[in-house]
Coordinates of C-alpha atoms and ligand atoms in Angstrom, one line a residue:
Chain A
M1 CA -45.0 -17.1 -21.7
T2 CA -41.7 -15.8 -23.1
V3 CA -38.7 -14.5 -21.6
N4 CA -36.2 -12.0 -22.9
Q5 CA -32.7 -13.3 -23.7
V6 CA -29.8 -11.2 -24.1
S7 CA -27.5 -12.0 -27.3
V8 CA -24.3 -10.5 -27.9
F9 CA -22.4 -10.8 -31.2
I10 CA -18.4 -11.0 -30.6
E11 CA -15.7 -11.3 -33.2
N12 CA -13.2 -13.8 -32.0
R13 CA -10.7 -11.8 -30.1
Q14 CA -8.9 -13.1 -27.4
G15 CA -10.5 -11.8 -24.5
R16 CA -13.9 -10.8 -25.8
L17 CA -15.9 -12.8 -23.8
G18 CA -14.3 -12.1 -20.6
E19 CA -15.0 -8.3 -21.4
V20 CA -18.6 -9.1 -21.8
L21 CA -18.7 -10.7 -18.4
Q22 CA -16.8 -8.3 -16.9
V23 CA -19.2 -5.7 -18.0
L24 CA -22.4 -7.5 -16.5
K25 CA -20.3 -7.8 -13.3
D26 CA -19.6 -4.3 -13.1
N27 CA -23.4 -3.5 -13.3
D28 CA -24.4 -6.3 -11.1
V29 CA -26.1 -8.5 -13.7
N30 CA -26.8 -12.0 -12.3
I31 CA -26.3 -14.5 -15.3
L32 CA -28.8 -17.4 -14.8
S33 CA -27.5 -19.5 -17.9
I34 CA -25.2 -18.8 -20.4
S35 CA -24.7 -20.4 -24.0
L36 CA -21.9 -19.7 -26.5
A37 CA -22.4 -20.6 -30.3
D38 CA -19.0 -20.3 -32.0
T39 CA -17.4 -20.8 -35.5
T40 CA -13.9 -20.0 -36.3
E41 CA -14.8 -16.4 -37.2
Y42 CA -17.0 -15.2 -33.9
G43 CA -19.5 -16.1 -31.5
L44 CA -23.1 -15.4 -30.2
L45 CA -23.6 -15.5 -26.8
R46 CA -26.8 -16.1 -25.3
L47 CA -27.5 -15.1 -21.9
I48 CA -30.8 -15.7 -19.5
V49 CA -30.0 -13.1 -16.6
N50 CA -32.2 -11.2 -14.2
K51 CA -32.3 -8.0 -15.5
P52 CA -32.3 -8.2 -19.9
E53 CA -33.2 -4.8 -20.3
H54 CA -30.6 -3.6 -18.0
A55 CA -27.9 -5.9 -19.4
K56 CA -28.8 -5.0 -22.7
E57 CA -27.9 -1.4 -22.4
V58 CA -25.1 -1.7 -20.4
L59 CA -23.7 -3.9 -23.1
L60 CA -24.5 -1.6 -26.0
K61 CA -22.9 1.6 -24.0
A62 CA -19.9 -0.5 -23.5
G63 CA -19.6 -1.2 -27.5
F64 CA -21.0 -4.6 -27.9
S65 CA -23.9 -5.1 -30.2
S66 CA -26.6 -6.7 -27.8
M67 CA -30.2 -7.4 -28.5
L68 CA -33.0 -9.0 -27.0
T69 CA -34.6 -12.3 -28.2
E70 CA -37.6 -13.7 -27.2
V71 CA -37.3 -17.1 -25.8
L72 CA -39.4 -19.8 -24.0
I73 CA -38.0 -21.4 -21.2
I74 CA -39.6 -24.7 -20.5
K75 CA -39.7 -26.6 -17.2
V76 CA -39.0 -30.4 -18.0
P77 CA -39.7 -32.9 -15.3
H78 CA -37.0 -35.1 -13.9
V79 CA -38.1 -38.1 -15.7
A80 CA -36.8 -40.2 -18.5
G81 CA -38.2 -39.2 -21.9
A82 CA -39.8 -35.9 -20.8
L83 CA -38.0 -33.7 -23.3
Q84 CA -38.2 -36.3 -26.0
N85 CA -42.0 -36.2 -25.4
I86 CA -42.2 -32.0 -25.8
L87 CA -39.9 -32.0 -28.9
A88 CA -42.1 -34.5 -30.6
E89 CA -45.2 -32.4 -29.9
I90 CA -43.5 -29.4 -31.0
A91 CA -42.5 -31.2 -34.2
K92 CA -46.1 -32.4 -34.8
A93 CA -47.0 -28.6 -34.7
N94 CA -44.4 -28.1 -37.7
V95 CA -42.7 -25.4 -35.5
S96 CA -38.8 -25.6 -35.9
I97 CA -36.5 -25.1 -33.1
E98 CA -33.5 -22.8 -33.8
Y99 CA -31.8 -23.4 -30.8
M100 CA -31.8 -24.7 -27.0
Y101 CA -29.8 -24.8 -24.1
G102 CA -30.1 -26.0 -20.6
L103 CA -30.8 -23.8 -17.7
S104 CA -30.1 -25.0 -14.0
V105 CA -31.9 -23.7 -10.8
E106 CA -32.2 -25.0 -7.6
S107 CA -35.5 -27.1 -8.0
N108 CA -36.8 -30.4 -8.9
D109 CA -37.3 -29.8 -12.3
A110 CA -34.6 -29.2 -15.2
S111 CA -35.3 -26.1 -17.3
I112 CA -34.6 -25.7 -21.2
V113 CA -34.3 -22.4 -22.9
M114 CA -35.7 -22.6 -26.2
K115 CA -36.0 -20.5 -29.5
T116 CA -38.4 -21.3 -32.0
N117 CA -39.6 -19.9 -35.3
E118 CA -43.0 -19.3 -34.2
L119 CA -42.9 -18.8 -30.3
S120 CA -47.1 -18.2 -30.0
E121 CA -47.7 -21.9 -31.5
A122 CA -44.9 -23.5 -29.4
E123 CA -46.3 -22.0 -26.6
A124 CA -49.9 -23.2 -27.3
V125 CA -48.5 -26.8 -27.8
L126 CA -46.8 -26.3 -24.1
N127 CA -50.0 -25.5 -22.9
N128 CA -52.3 -28.5 -24.7
I129 CA -49.6 -30.9 -23.3
H130 CA -49.5 -28.9 -19.7
V131 CA -45.8 -28.2 -19.8
N132 CA -45.0 -25.0 -17.8
T133 CA -42.9 -22.1 -18.8
M134 CA -41.2 -19.7 -16.6
S135 CA -42.2 -16.3 -16.8
S136 CA -39.9 -13.0 -16.7
K137 CA -40.9 -12.5 -13.0
E138 CA -39.5 -16.0 -11.8
I139 CA -36.4 -15.3 -13.9
E140 CA -35.9 -11.9 -12.0
A141 CA -36.5 -13.3 -8.8
L142 CA -33.9 -16.0 -9.1
Chain B
M1 CA 18.2 -11.9 -79.0
I2 CA 17.0 -8.3 -80.3
W3 CA 13.7 -8.5 -81.9
N4 CA 13.9 -5.2 -83.9
E5 CA 17.7 -4.0 -83.8
K6 CA 16.5 -0.8 -85.7
M7 CA 14.0 0.6 -83.5
E8 CA 15.5 -0.7 -80.4
C9 CA 19.1 0.5 -80.7
M10 CA 18.9 3.6 -82.4
S11 CA 21.0 6.6 -81.7
N12 CA 19.5 9.1 -79.2
D13 CA 19.3 11.9 -82.4
E14 CA 17.2 9.4 -84.3
K15 CA 15.0 8.5 -81.7
A16 CA 14.1 12.1 -80.9
A17 CA 13.8 13.0 -84.3
L18 CA 10.9 10.0 -84.9
Q19 CA 9.4 10.7 -81.4
S20 CA 8.7 14.3 -82.3
E21 CA 7.4 13.7 -85.5
R22 CA 4.8 11.2 -84.1
L23 CA 4.0 13.3 -81.3
V24 CA 3.4 16.4 -83.7
K25 CA 0.9 13.8 -85.5
L26 CA -0.3 12.5 -82.5
V27 CA -1.4 15.9 -81.2
K28 CA -2.9 16.8 -84.4
Y29 CA -5.0 13.5 -84.2
V30 CA -6.1 13.6 -80.8
Y31 CA -7.3 17.6 -81.2
D32 CA -9.3 16.8 -84.3
N33 CA -10.7 13.4 -83.2
V34 CA -11.3 13.3 -79.4
E35 CA -13.7 16.4 -78.1
F36 CA -12.2 15.8 -74.4
Y37 CA -8.6 16.5 -75.6
R38 CA -9.5 19.5 -77.6
N39 CA -11.4 21.3 -74.8
K40 CA -8.6 20.3 -72.7
M41 CA -6.1 22.1 -74.8
D42 CA -8.4 24.9 -75.6
K43 CA -8.7 25.3 -71.9
C44 CA -4.7 25.4 -71.5
G45 CA -4.4 27.8 -74.7
V46 CA -2.1 25.0 -76.5
K47 CA -2.8 24.5 -80.3
P48 CA -1.5 21.6 -82.1
E49 CA 0.5 24.1 -84.2
D50 CA 2.7 25.0 -80.8
I51 CA 4.0 21.4 -81.0
H52 CA 7.0 21.4 -82.9
G53 CA 9.1 18.4 -81.2
I54 CA 9.3 15.9 -78.4
E55 CA 10.9 18.7 -76.5
D56 CA 7.0 20.6 -76.4
I57 CA 5.4 17.8 -74.7
T58 CA 5.7 19.7 -71.4
K59 CA 2.9 22.1 -73.0
L60 CA 0.5 19.6 -72.9
P61 CA -1.9 18.9 -70.1
Y62 CA -2.0 15.4 -68.1
T63 CA -4.5 12.5 -68.5
T64 CA -5.8 10.5 -65.5
K65 CA -7.4 7.3 -64.7
D66 CA -10.5 9.6 -63.5
D67 CA -10.6 11.4 -67.1
L68 CA -11.2 7.7 -68.5
R69 CA -13.9 7.1 -66.0
D70 CA -15.9 10.4 -66.5
T71 CA -15.9 9.7 -70.6
Y72 CA -16.9 6.1 -69.7
P73 CA -17.0 4.1 -71.9
F74 CA -15.8 5.3 -75.4
G75 CA -15.3 8.9 -74.8
L76 CA -11.5 9.1 -75.3
F77 CA -11.6 6.9 -78.3
A78 CA -10.3 8.8 -81.3
A79 CA -10.8 6.0 -83.9
P80 CA -14.4 5.2 -85.3
H81 CA -16.2 2.2 -83.9
S82 CA -16.0 0.6 -87.3
D83 CA -12.1 0.6 -87.1
I84 CA -11.7 -0.7 -83.4
V85 CA -11.4 -4.6 -83.4
R86 CA -10.8 -5.2 -79.6
I87 CA -12.0 -3.9 -76.6
H88 CA -10.0 -4.7 -73.4
A89 CA -11.1 -3.5 -69.7
S90 CA -9.9 -3.0 -66.4
S91 CA -11.0 -1.8 -62.6
G92 CA -11.7 1.7 -62.4
T93 CA -11.3 3.6 -59.0
T94 CA -15.1 3.3 -58.2
G95 CA -18.0 1.1 -59.8
K96 CA -17.4 1.7 -63.6
A97 CA -14.4 -0.2 -65.4
T98 CA -12.1 1.3 -67.4
V99 CA -12.4 0.7 -71.3
V100 CA -10.0 0.9 -73.9
G101 CA -10.1 0.3 -77.7
Y102 CA -7.8 -1.1 -80.2
T103 CA -7.9 -0.7 -83.9
R104 CA -6.0 -3.4 -86.1
N105 CA -2.7 -1.0 -86.1
D106 CA -3.0 -0.9 -82.4
I107 CA -3.1 -4.9 -81.8
D108 CA 0.0 -5.1 -84.4
M109 CA 1.8 -2.5 -82.6
W110 CA 0.8 -4.5 -79.1
S111 CA 1.6 -7.7 -80.8
E112 CA 5.3 -6.2 -81.6
C113 CA 6.1 -4.9 -78.2
V114 CA 5.3 -8.2 -76.7
A115 CA 7.3 -9.9 -79.2
R116 CA 10.6 -7.4 -78.3
C117 CA 9.8 -7.9 -74.7
M118 CA 9.6 -12.0 -75.2
S119 CA 13.0 -11.9 -76.9
M120 CA 14.4 -9.7 -74.1
A121 CA 13.9 -13.1 -72.0
D122 CA 15.4 -15.3 -75.4
V123 CA 12.1 -16.8 -76.3
T124 CA 12.3 -17.3 -80.2
K125 CA 10.1 -19.0 -82.6
D126 CA 11.5 -22.1 -81.6
D127 CA 9.8 -22.2 -78.2
I128 CA 6.7 -23.6 -76.9
I129 CA 5.1 -21.2 -74.4
Q130 CA 2.4 -21.5 -72.0
V131 CA 0.4 -18.3 -71.4
A132 CA -1.2 -18.3 -68.2
Y133 CA -2.4 -15.1 -67.9
G134 CA -6.5 -14.7 -67.7
Y135 CA -7.9 -14.5 -71.3
G136 CA -10.9 -11.9 -71.4
L137 CA -11.5 -8.2 -70.8
F138 CA -7.9 -8.3 -68.8
T139 CA -5.2 -7.4 -71.2
G140 CA -2.7 -10.2 -70.1
G141 CA -4.0 -13.4 -71.9
L142 CA -4.4 -11.7 -75.1
G143 CA -1.6 -9.7 -75.2
A144 CA 0.9 -12.1 -74.3
H145 CA -0.7 -14.7 -76.9
Y146 CA -0.7 -12.2 -79.7
G147 CA 2.7 -11.4 -78.9
A148 CA 4.1 -14.8 -78.6
E149 CA 2.3 -15.3 -82.0
K150 CA 4.0 -12.6 -83.7
L151 CA 7.4 -14.1 -82.6
G152 CA 6.2 -17.4 -84.4
A153 CA 6.4 -19.6 -80.8
M154 CA 4.1 -22.4 -80.4
V155 CA 1.5 -20.7 -77.9
V156 CA -0.3 -22.6 -75.2
P157 CA -3.4 -20.4 -74.4
M158 CA -3.7 -21.9 -70.7
S159 CA -5.3 -19.2 -69.1
T160 CA -5.8 -19.5 -65.4
G161 CA -7.1 -21.8 -62.8
N162 CA -6.2 -25.2 -63.8
S163 CA -2.5 -25.6 -62.1
K164 CA -2.7 -29.7 -62.5
K165 CA -3.7 -29.4 -66.2
L166 CA -1.2 -26.7 -66.6
T167 CA 1.9 -28.8 -65.0
T168 CA 0.9 -32.0 -66.7
M169 CA 1.1 -30.0 -69.9
M170 CA 4.0 -28.3 -69.4
V171 CA 5.9 -31.9 -69.0
D172 CA 4.0 -33.4 -71.8
F173 CA 4.5 -30.8 -74.3
G174 CA 7.9 -29.7 -73.2
A175 CA 7.1 -26.2 -72.6
T176 CA 10.0 -24.0 -72.7
A177 CA 8.2 -20.8 -71.5
I178 CA 5.5 -19.2 -69.5
A179 CA 3.9 -16.1 -69.1
C180 CA 2.0 -15.3 -65.9
T181 CA 2.1 -13.5 -62.6
P182 CA 4.9 -14.0 -60.5
S183 CA 3.3 -15.1 -57.6
Y184 CA 1.1 -17.7 -59.8
L185 CA 4.6 -19.1 -61.1
L186 CA 6.0 -19.2 -57.5
H187 CA 2.7 -21.4 -56.9
L188 CA 3.2 -23.7 -59.7
S189 CA 7.0 -24.1 -58.5
E190 CA 5.3 -25.7 -55.6
V191 CA 3.1 -27.9 -57.4
L192 CA 5.6 -29.1 -59.6
R193 CA 7.9 -30.1 -56.6
D194 CA 4.8 -31.6 -54.9
E195 CA 4.2 -34.0 -57.7
G196 CA 7.7 -34.6 -58.4
L197 CA 7.9 -33.1 -61.7
L198 CA 10.8 -30.5 -61.3
D199 CA 13.4 -32.4 -63.2
K200 CA 10.9 -33.1 -66.0
I201 CA 10.3 -30.2 -67.2
K202 CA 12.1 -28.2 -70.0
L203 CA 11.2 -24.6 -68.7
K204 CA 14.0 -21.9 -69.5
A205 CA 12.2 -18.6 -69.0
A206 CA 9.4 -16.6 -67.7
I207 CA 7.9 -13.6 -68.4
C208 CA 6.1 -12.3 -65.5
G209 CA 3.9 -9.4 -64.8
A210 CA 0.4 -8.0 -63.9
E211 CA 1.7 -7.3 -60.1
P212 CA 4.6 -5.6 -58.2
W213 CA 7.6 -8.2 -57.3
T214 CA 10.6 -8.2 -55.5
E215 CA 14.1 -9.1 -56.4
K216 CA 13.8 -11.6 -53.6
M217 CA 10.8 -13.4 -55.6
R218 CA 12.6 -13.4 -58.6
N219 CA 15.8 -15.0 -57.1
E220 CA 13.3 -17.6 -55.5
I221 CA 11.7 -18.3 -59.2
E222 CA 14.6 -18.5 -60.6
S223 CA 16.4 -21.0 -58.3
R224 CA 13.6 -23.1 -57.6
L225 CA 12.7 -23.8 -61.5
N226 CA 16.5 -22.7 -63.0
I227 CA 15.1 -20.6 -65.3
T228 CA 15.5 -16.6 -65.9
A229 CA 12.8 -14.8 -65.2
H230 CA 11.9 -11.4 -66.9
D231 CA 9.8 -8.4 -65.3
I232 CA 7.2 -7.3 -68.2
Y233 CA 5.3 -4.5 -67.5
G234 CA 2.3 -2.6 -69.0
L235 CA -1.3 -1.4 -68.1
S236 CA -4.1 -1.3 -70.4
E237 CA -4.7 2.2 -70.6
I238 CA -1.4 2.4 -72.4
M239 CA -1.8 -0.9 -74.1
G240 CA -1.3 -3.9 -71.8
P241 CA 1.8 -6.1 -70.9
G242 CA 4.9 -5.3 -73.3
V243 CA 4.9 -1.3 -72.5
A244 CA 8.6 -2.4 -70.9
C245 CA 10.3 -5.5 -69.9
D246 CA 13.9 -6.2 -68.5
C247 CA 16.5 -7.9 -70.5
R248 CA 19.3 -10.6 -69.3
E249 CA 20.9 -7.9 -67.8
H250 CA 17.9 -7.1 -65.4
A251 CA 19.2 -3.9 -64.8
G252 CA 15.6 -2.0 -65.3
L253 CA 13.1 -2.5 -67.8
H254 CA 13.3 -1.4 -71.3
I255 CA 10.5 0.7 -72.4
C256 CA 9.5 0.4 -76.3
D257 CA 10.0 4.0 -76.3
D258 CA 9.9 4.6 -80.0
Y259 CA 5.5 4.0 -79.2
F260 CA 5.3 5.0 -75.7
Y261 CA 7.1 8.3 -74.6
P262 CA 8.2 8.0 -71.0
E263 CA 8.5 11.0 -68.4
I264 CA 8.9 11.1 -64.6
I265 CA 7.2 13.5 -62.6
D266 CA 7.0 14.7 -59.3
A267 CA 3.3 13.5 -58.1
K268 CA 2.8 16.7 -56.0
T269 CA 4.0 19.4 -58.0
L270 CA 3.5 17.5 -61.4
T271 CA 6.7 18.9 -62.7
P272 CA 9.5 16.9 -64.3
V273 CA 12.1 15.6 -61.9
A274 CA 15.8 14.9 -63.1
D275 CA 16.8 11.6 -64.3
G276 CA 17.4 9.0 -61.6
E277 CA 15.3 10.6 -59.2
L278 CA 12.1 8.7 -58.0
G279 CA 8.8 9.9 -59.3
E280 CA 5.6 9.2 -61.1
L281 CA 5.8 7.2 -64.2
V282 CA 4.0 9.0 -67.4
F283 CA 3.3 7.9 -70.6
T284 CA 2.3 9.1 -74.0
T285 CA 1.1 6.8 -76.7
L286 CA 2.8 8.2 -79.8
T287 CA 1.1 5.8 -82.4
K288 CA -2.1 4.6 -81.1
E289 CA -5.0 5.1 -82.8
G290 CA -7.9 3.5 -80.8
I291 CA -7.6 5.3 -77.6
P292 CA -4.4 7.5 -77.8
L293 CA -3.5 9.2 -74.4
I294 CA -1.5 12.3 -74.1
R295 CA 0.9 12.3 -70.7
Y296 CA -1.2 9.5 -69.0
R297 CA -0.4 9.3 -65.2
T298 CA 0.2 5.9 -64.5
K299 CA 0.6 6.5 -60.8
D300 CA 3.7 4.1 -60.6
L301 CA 6.8 5.2 -58.8
T302 CA 10.0 4.6 -60.5
S303 CA 13.1 6.6 -61.9
I304 CA 14.7 6.6 -65.5
I305 CA 17.9 5.5 -66.8
R306 CA 19.2 6.8 -70.2
E307 CA 22.6 5.1 -71.0
K308 CA 22.9 2.8 -73.3
C309 CA 22.1 -0.8 -71.6
A310 CA 25.2 -3.8 -71.8
C311 CA 22.5 -5.7 -74.0
G312 CA 22.9 -3.3 -76.6
R313 CA 19.5 -1.6 -76.7
T314 CA 19.3 2.1 -76.4
S315 CA 15.7 2.2 -75.2
V316 CA 15.1 4.0 -72.1
R317 CA 15.0 2.1 -69.0
I318 CA 13.0 2.5 -65.8
T319 CA 14.0 0.9 -62.5
R320 CA 11.9 -1.6 -60.6
F321 CA 8.9 0.2 -59.2
K322 CA 9.1 1.7 -55.4
G323 CA 5.5 1.9 -54.9
R324 CA 2.1 3.8 -56.1
S325 CA 1.4 7.5 -55.8
D326 CA -2.2 6.3 -55.2
D327 CA -4.1 3.9 -53.0
M328 CA -4.2 1.1 -55.8
L329 CA -3.7 -2.3 -54.9
I330 CA -3.1 -5.3 -57.2
I331 CA -4.3 -8.5 -55.7
R332 CA -4.2 -11.8 -57.9
G333 CA -3.2 -9.2 -60.6
V334 CA -6.1 -7.4 -60.3
N335 CA -6.3 -4.0 -60.0
V336 CA -8.2 -3.1 -56.6
F337 CA -9.6 0.3 -55.3
P338 CA -10.1 0.7 -51.8
S339 CA -12.4 3.2 -53.0
Q340 CA -14.4 0.3 -54.9
V341 CA -14.7 -1.3 -51.4
E342 CA -16.5 1.5 -50.0
A343 CA -18.7 2.0 -53.3
A344 CA -19.9 -1.5 -52.9
L345 CA -20.6 -1.4 -49.3
V346 CA -22.7 1.7 -49.3
N347 CA -25.2 -0.6 -51.2
V348 CA -25.4 -2.8 -48.0
E349 CA -27.5 -1.3 -45.5
E350 CA -26.7 -3.7 -42.6
V351 CA -23.2 -2.6 -42.6
T352 CA -21.6 0.8 -41.4
P353 CA -19.0 2.6 -43.7
H354 CA -16.0 1.5 -41.6
Y355 CA -14.1 -1.2 -43.1
M356 CA -10.5 -2.5 -43.3
M357 CA -9.0 -4.5 -45.9
I358 CA -6.0 -6.9 -45.2
V359 CA -4.0 -8.2 -48.0
D360 CA -1.6 -10.9 -47.5
R361 CA 0.3 -13.8 -49.2
V362 CA -0.1 -17.2 -48.4
G363 CA 1.5 -20.2 -49.9
N364 CA 2.4 -17.6 -52.7
L365 CA -0.9 -16.6 -53.3
D366 CA -2.5 -13.5 -52.2
T367 CA -5.6 -13.2 -49.8
L368 CA -8.2 -10.5 -49.1
E369 CA -9.9 -9.8 -45.9
I370 CA -12.7 -7.2 -45.2
Q371 CA -13.4 -6.6 -42.3
V372 CA -16.9 -4.6 -41.8
E373 CA -18.9 -3.7 -39.1
V374 CA -22.5 -4.7 -38.9
D375 CA -25.0 -2.0 -37.9
V376 CA -26.0 -2.6 -34.5
K377 CA -29.8 -2.8 -35.3
Y378 CA -29.0 -5.8 -37.8
Y379 CA -27.2 -8.2 -35.6
T380 CA -29.3 -11.7 -35.3
D381 CA -28.6 -13.9 -32.7
E382 CA -28.7 -16.9 -35.0
I383 CA -25.6 -18.1 -36.8
R384 CA -27.8 -18.7 -40.1
G385 CA -28.6 -15.0 -40.1
I386 CA -24.9 -13.9 -39.8
E387 CA -23.7 -16.4 -42.5
K388 CA -26.1 -15.4 -44.8
L389 CA -24.8 -11.4 -44.3
T390 CA -21.6 -12.5 -44.6
K391 CA -22.3 -14.6 -48.1
K392 CA -24.3 -11.6 -49.1
I393 CA -21.8 -9.0 -48.7
A394 CA -19.2 -11.5 -50.3
G395 CA -21.1 -11.6 -53.2
V396 CA -21.4 -7.7 -53.6
I397 CA -17.6 -7.5 -53.0
Q398 CA -16.8 -10.3 -55.5
S399 CA -18.9 -8.4 -58.2
A400 CA -17.6 -5.3 -57.4
L401 CA -13.8 -6.2 -57.5
G402 CA -13.7 -9.2 -59.7
I403 CA -11.9 -10.8 -56.9
S404 CA -13.3 -13.2 -54.2
A405 CA -12.5 -11.7 -50.4
K406 CA -13.1 -13.8 -47.2
I407 CA -15.7 -11.3 -45.2
K408 CA -15.6 -11.1 -41.5
L409 CA -18.2 -9.2 -39.7
M410 CA -17.1 -7.0 -36.9
G411 CA -18.8 -5.7 -33.6
P412 CA -19.9 -2.1 -33.5
N413 CA -16.9 0.5 -33.0
S414 CA -14.2 -2.5 -33.4
L415 CA -12.6 -1.0 -36.3
K416 CA -9.8 1.7 -35.4
R417 CA -11.1 5.1 -36.6
S418 CA -8.3 7.5 -37.5
E419 CA -8.0 11.3 -37.1
G420 CA -7.4 12.8 -40.7
K421 CA -7.2 10.3 -43.8
A422 CA -8.7 7.1 -43.1
V423 CA -6.6 3.9 -43.1
H424 CA -8.4 1.2 -45.0
V425 CA -5.7 -1.2 -46.2
I426 CA -3.2 -3.4 -44.1
D427 CA -0.6 -4.8 -46.8
N428 CA 1.3 -7.4 -45.4
R429 CA 3.1 -8.3 -48.4
K430 CA 6.1 -6.2 -48.4
L431 CA 6.2 -6.1 -52.5
Y432 CA 8.2 -3.0 -52.7
Ligands
ZN501 ZN1 19.0 -4.3 -71.7

């Protein structure tokens, strides 16, 4: 199951990141995970939030180029080598991973946010090896 | 040293007589050979017979860069193509280049002018001169080259782009003169210093042009290299470098006014201003055959000095340039119009029409950053996608301007919208 991630392009100007967070706070959006990929020129902010559509709209209104991107949130068991096994299976299916980052929720499992080129194929791989993904409903409830 | 005393030191009466004779001939020549001028003169109701002397020049219409664009590529040529031996081109205000053509006589005249200018810097046949302007469609390289050959100097056609080779040859050959842009010469002075070559060079003079520069830059160049630096002026529409240059007095630039008749006008009312008053420089090419121009508006702002110079020359002088009456920028010696950037960005669907050009000078070299706003629907959340877009825009800009620019993508509405005339340029170089 895929989940909508909110992506925001920000040019590296002082305070821009803070402004994004302020907009989300003012609109009662809860951030569950955040990742910032940056270069010297700009940053790409990726967010897992409880209300992605709402977050995207309020950010656009506030003048930020925000968009929704489908990603997978994979529940990874707390076992050594668990993530490696998953990645190996995905690689075998010739699916390439664009990026990934962690999501911490209070449970026994760790979770990984992952963007791949072929989401449905990646999902099929995960199903085969009995790895669970989180749904939008679960995210909303967090 | 004065290259051509007869022409550079003539009395005012002699000069007026020569200019009059040449203007009468020129007007008849363009009327007979250039449809554009024939139509334009007919429209203003002026015939070649109405022009009796140089004082009648104000009866004639102006020519602008747009006229060259509208008649691209050869519409203003007066000589048949079989008589044209060379083409040069410079940036136009939008996509199209401004093309000029030279007959054999034009090339000879140009070489004569450059030889005069180099003589103002006391360069002679005994000198070894490195020409470090670009060779090609740009007039700088070949223009300086032919002039230096006419002078009889030993010419080293370096062109641009390899500072290390240039400084090595400067030392090994014992070069005594150099022709290049002033900002490049400042850069070279640093290369020479860093390589510990400053006391090994024999350089004594530099002929610098193709971009505006300040007296402060001249002092800097002269003291760093222990040479005299001269300001050579020109534009391809009129000829190229060598239209004017300053002598050892550094009291304005002597115009080769037996070939190029200067006027200074008010850029708004288009009427002549008094001597000494600031205005836009206008040239009429008195003898050119390939693409003769009548009252061409250079858009360069300056004032005129008619008194005889302490160097002995009587040719009219213009003062250091005070700016432009249009928005043209000169970046790394290349003419750049914001409208070119605008025209180029129209073809990139991912960006909005809003852009900002930031020009600066870092370590004596010009830098250009172009900030563009990406249309919201074209953002990607992958670095790779952003980099691909940046590269695409950089390629479009490079091919439009002929120089590279750093492209900076900006978020939506992050560039200032101005009320009234949009501001598209921030020039931090303070050249005027
Ligand atoms: Zn003089």
